[in-house]
XYZ file of C-alpha atoms in Angstrom:
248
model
C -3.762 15.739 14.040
C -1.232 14.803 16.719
C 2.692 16.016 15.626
C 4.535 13.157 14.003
C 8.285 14.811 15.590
C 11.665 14.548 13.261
C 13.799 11.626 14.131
C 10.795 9.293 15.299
C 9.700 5.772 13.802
C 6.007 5.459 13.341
C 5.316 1.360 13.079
C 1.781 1.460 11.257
C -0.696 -1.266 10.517
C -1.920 -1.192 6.193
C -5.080 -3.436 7.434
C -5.220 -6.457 5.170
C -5.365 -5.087 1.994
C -8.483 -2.940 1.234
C -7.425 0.924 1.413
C -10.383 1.967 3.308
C -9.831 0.040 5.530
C -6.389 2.412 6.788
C -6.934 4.535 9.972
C -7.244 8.037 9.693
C -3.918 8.543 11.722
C -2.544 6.040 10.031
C -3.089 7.633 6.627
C -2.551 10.805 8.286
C 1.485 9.789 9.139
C 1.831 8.433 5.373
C 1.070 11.878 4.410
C 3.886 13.548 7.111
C 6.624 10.649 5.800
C 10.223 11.440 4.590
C 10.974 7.627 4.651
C 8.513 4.970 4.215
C 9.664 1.139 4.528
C 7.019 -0.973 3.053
C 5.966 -4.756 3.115
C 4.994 -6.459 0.012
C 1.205 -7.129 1.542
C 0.643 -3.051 1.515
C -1.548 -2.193 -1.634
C -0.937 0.017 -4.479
C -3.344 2.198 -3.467
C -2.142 2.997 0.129
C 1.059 3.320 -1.563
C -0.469 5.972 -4.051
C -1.442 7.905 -0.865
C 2.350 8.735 0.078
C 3.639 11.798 -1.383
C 6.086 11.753 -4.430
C 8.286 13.235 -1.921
C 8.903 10.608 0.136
C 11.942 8.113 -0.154
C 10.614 4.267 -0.557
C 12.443 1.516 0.411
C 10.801 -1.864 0.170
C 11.720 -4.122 2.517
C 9.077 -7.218 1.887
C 9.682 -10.727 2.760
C 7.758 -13.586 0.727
C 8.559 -17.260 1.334
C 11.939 -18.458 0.245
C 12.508 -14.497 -1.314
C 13.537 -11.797 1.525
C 14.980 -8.811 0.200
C 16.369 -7.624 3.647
C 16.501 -10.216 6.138
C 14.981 -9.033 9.313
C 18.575 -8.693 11.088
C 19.336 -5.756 8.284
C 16.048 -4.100 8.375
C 16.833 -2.479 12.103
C 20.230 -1.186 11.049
C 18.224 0.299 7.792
C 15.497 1.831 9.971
C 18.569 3.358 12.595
C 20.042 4.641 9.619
C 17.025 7.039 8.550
C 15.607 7.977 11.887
C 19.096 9.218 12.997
C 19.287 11.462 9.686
C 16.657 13.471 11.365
C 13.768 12.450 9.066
C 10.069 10.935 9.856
C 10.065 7.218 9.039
C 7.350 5.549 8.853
C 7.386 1.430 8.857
C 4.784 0.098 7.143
C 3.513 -3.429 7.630
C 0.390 -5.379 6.341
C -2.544 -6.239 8.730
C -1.345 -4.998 12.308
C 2.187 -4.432 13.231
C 1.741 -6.660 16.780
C 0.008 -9.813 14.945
C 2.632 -11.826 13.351
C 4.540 -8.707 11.755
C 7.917 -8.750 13.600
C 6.664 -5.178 15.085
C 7.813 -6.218 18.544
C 11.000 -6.855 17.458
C 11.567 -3.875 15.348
C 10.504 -1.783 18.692
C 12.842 -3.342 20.923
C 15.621 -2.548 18.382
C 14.653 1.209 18.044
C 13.969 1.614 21.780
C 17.243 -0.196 22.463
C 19.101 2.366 20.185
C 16.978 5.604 22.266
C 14.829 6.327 19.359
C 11.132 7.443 19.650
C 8.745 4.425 18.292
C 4.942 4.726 18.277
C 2.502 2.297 16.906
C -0.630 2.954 14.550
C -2.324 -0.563 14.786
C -3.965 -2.274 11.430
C -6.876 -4.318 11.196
C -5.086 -7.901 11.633
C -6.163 -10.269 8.450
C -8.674 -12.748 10.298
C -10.829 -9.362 11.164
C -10.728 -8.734 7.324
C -11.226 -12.534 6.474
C -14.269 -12.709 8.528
C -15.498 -8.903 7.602
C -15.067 -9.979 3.586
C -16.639 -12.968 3.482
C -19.342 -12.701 6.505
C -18.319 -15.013 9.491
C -18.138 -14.172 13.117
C -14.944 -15.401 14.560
C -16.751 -15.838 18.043
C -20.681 -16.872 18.560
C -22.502 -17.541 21.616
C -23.884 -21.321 19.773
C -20.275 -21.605 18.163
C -17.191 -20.403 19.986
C -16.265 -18.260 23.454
C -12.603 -18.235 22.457
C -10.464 -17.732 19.154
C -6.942 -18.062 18.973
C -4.661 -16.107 16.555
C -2.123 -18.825 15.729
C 1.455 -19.097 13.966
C 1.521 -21.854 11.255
C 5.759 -22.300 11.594
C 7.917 -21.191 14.508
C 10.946 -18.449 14.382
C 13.126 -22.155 12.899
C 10.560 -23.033 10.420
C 8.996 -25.963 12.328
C 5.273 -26.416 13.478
C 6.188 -27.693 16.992
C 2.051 -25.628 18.369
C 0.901 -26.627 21.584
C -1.378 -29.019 19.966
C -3.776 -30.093 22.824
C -4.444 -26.278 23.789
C -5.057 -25.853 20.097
C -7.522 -28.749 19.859
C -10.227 -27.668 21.913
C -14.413 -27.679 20.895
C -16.071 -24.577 21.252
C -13.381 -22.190 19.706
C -12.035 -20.546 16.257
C -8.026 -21.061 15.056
C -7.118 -18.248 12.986
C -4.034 -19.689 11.568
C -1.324 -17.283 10.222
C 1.219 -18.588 7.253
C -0.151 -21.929 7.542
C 0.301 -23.400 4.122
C 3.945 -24.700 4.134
C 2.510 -26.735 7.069
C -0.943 -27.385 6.179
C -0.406 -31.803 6.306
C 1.128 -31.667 9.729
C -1.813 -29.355 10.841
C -4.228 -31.280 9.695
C -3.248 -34.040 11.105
C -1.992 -33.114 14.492
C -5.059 -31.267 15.682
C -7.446 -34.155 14.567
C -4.284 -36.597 16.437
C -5.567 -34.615 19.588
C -8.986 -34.907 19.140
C -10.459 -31.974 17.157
C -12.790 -34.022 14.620
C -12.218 -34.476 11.099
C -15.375 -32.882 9.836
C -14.604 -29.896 11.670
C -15.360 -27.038 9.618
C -12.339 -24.744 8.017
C -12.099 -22.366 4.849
C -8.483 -20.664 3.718
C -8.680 -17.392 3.224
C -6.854 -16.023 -0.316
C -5.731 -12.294 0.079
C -9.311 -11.659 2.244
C -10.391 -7.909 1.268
C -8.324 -7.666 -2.081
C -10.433 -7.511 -5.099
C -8.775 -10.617 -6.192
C -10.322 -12.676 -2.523
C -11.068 -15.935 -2.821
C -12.630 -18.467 0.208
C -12.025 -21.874 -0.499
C -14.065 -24.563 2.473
C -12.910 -27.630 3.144
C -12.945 -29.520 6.963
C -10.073 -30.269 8.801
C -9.846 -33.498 7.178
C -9.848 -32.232 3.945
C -7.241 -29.339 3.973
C -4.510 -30.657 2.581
C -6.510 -32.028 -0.752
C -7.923 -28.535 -0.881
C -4.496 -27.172 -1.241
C -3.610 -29.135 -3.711
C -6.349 -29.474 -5.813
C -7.031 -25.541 -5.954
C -3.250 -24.973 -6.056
C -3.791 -22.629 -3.514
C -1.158 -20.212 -2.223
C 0.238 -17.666 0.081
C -1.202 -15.051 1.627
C -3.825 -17.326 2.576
C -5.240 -17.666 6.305
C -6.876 -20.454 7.362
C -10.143 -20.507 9.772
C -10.598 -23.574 11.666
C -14.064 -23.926 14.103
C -17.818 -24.310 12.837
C -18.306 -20.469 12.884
C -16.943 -20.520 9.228
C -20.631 -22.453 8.217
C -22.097 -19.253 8.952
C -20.230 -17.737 6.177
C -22.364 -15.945 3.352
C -22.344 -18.848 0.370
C -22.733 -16.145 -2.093
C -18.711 -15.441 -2.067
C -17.509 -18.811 -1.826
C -15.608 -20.666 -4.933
């Protein structure tokens, strides 16, 4: 086991829900914690894995409901690391894929404090794990693209024609506040209707759903199944390969 120093932040990964799916150093620094900050996406039972020991400080953000905004979480993490303690910062999916890790780096590097990162299987590797599509196939797609569904202002200004491409898989992060525009941009440049896409409802979770629809159909999907966040959405015809047995 490598030494997890006093006065260091490790920024760690939780995978997408399931708690086998946690590295072993990753589960290995929840054990060595004094201070654990946690997201709201990290299950109970990776939680259950910390020692009573440890202080907990949830720091989760769901839409329209941030307990810390992301401005007071640095000062909170500079705080605990410069009492001389282990802190661990613990993030759903992969701290580097849409989880603000970058950012909380460059604030703890800025400030001279140690910073390592324990990656996390990212959700579209758990969507397409859970429910049994490849995100990439030699007769589907040579490309997929991790994708944003709102900007740093809220808005879902995407580089469109990049995004709009045959031959590749969107793996579309927090996409539900924006699923109309979405929709109807990427068909606007050229990605056809009947494209296949499923949305992804807390993928690995014992409570996963997989809803499909096409690209044509998204927004009625989200209404009619009243579906909400954490979903991910899967755009490209690799999602027909999906195994029908888990679909709803």
């Amino acid at each position: 086991m490598s030494p997890f120093p006093a006065g260091c932040v490790s920024l760690i990964g939780a995978g997408p829900g399931d708690p086998e799916l946690l590295t072993l150093k990753a589960f290995h620094r929840l054990q060595q914690a004094e201070v654990l900050l946690y997201d709201n996406l990290v299950s109970p039972e990776i939680l259950a894995w910390v020692p009573s020991t440890v202080e907990r400080l949830f720091v989760g953000k769901m839409p329209g409901n941030h307990t810390l905004s992301q401005d007071e979480i640095g000062p909170l993490m500079l705080e605990k690391v410069r009492s001389g303690r282990r802190v661990v910062r613990l993030k759903g999916g992969d701290p580097f894929v849409f989880g603000r890790g970058g950012e909380e780096m460059e604030v703890l590097l800025a400030a001279g404090i140690g910073v390592e990162i324990v990656p996390g299987i990212t959700a579209a590797l758990g969507a397409a794990a859970a429910f049994g599509f490849p995100l990439t196939h030699r007769e589907h797609a040579q490309s997929c693209l991790f994708v944003t569904g709102h900007l740093k202002d809220h808005s879902v200004d995407l580089n469109w024609p990049a995004l709009a491409q045959p031959r590749q898989t969107l793996a579309i992060y927090m996409g539900m506040t924006g699923i109309d525009t979405i929709s109807r941009e990427l068909q606007a440049h050229g990605l056809p209707g009947d494209t296949p896409a499923v949305l992804v409802f807390k993928a690995t979770w014992p409570e996963q759903k997989l809803h499909h629809a096409t690209l044509a159909t998204l927004p009625q999907v989200v209404r009619e199944q009243s579906i909400k966040s954490p979903t991910l959405l899967v755009i490209g015809s690799v999602v027909s390969l999906s195994l029908q047995k888990h679909s709803v």
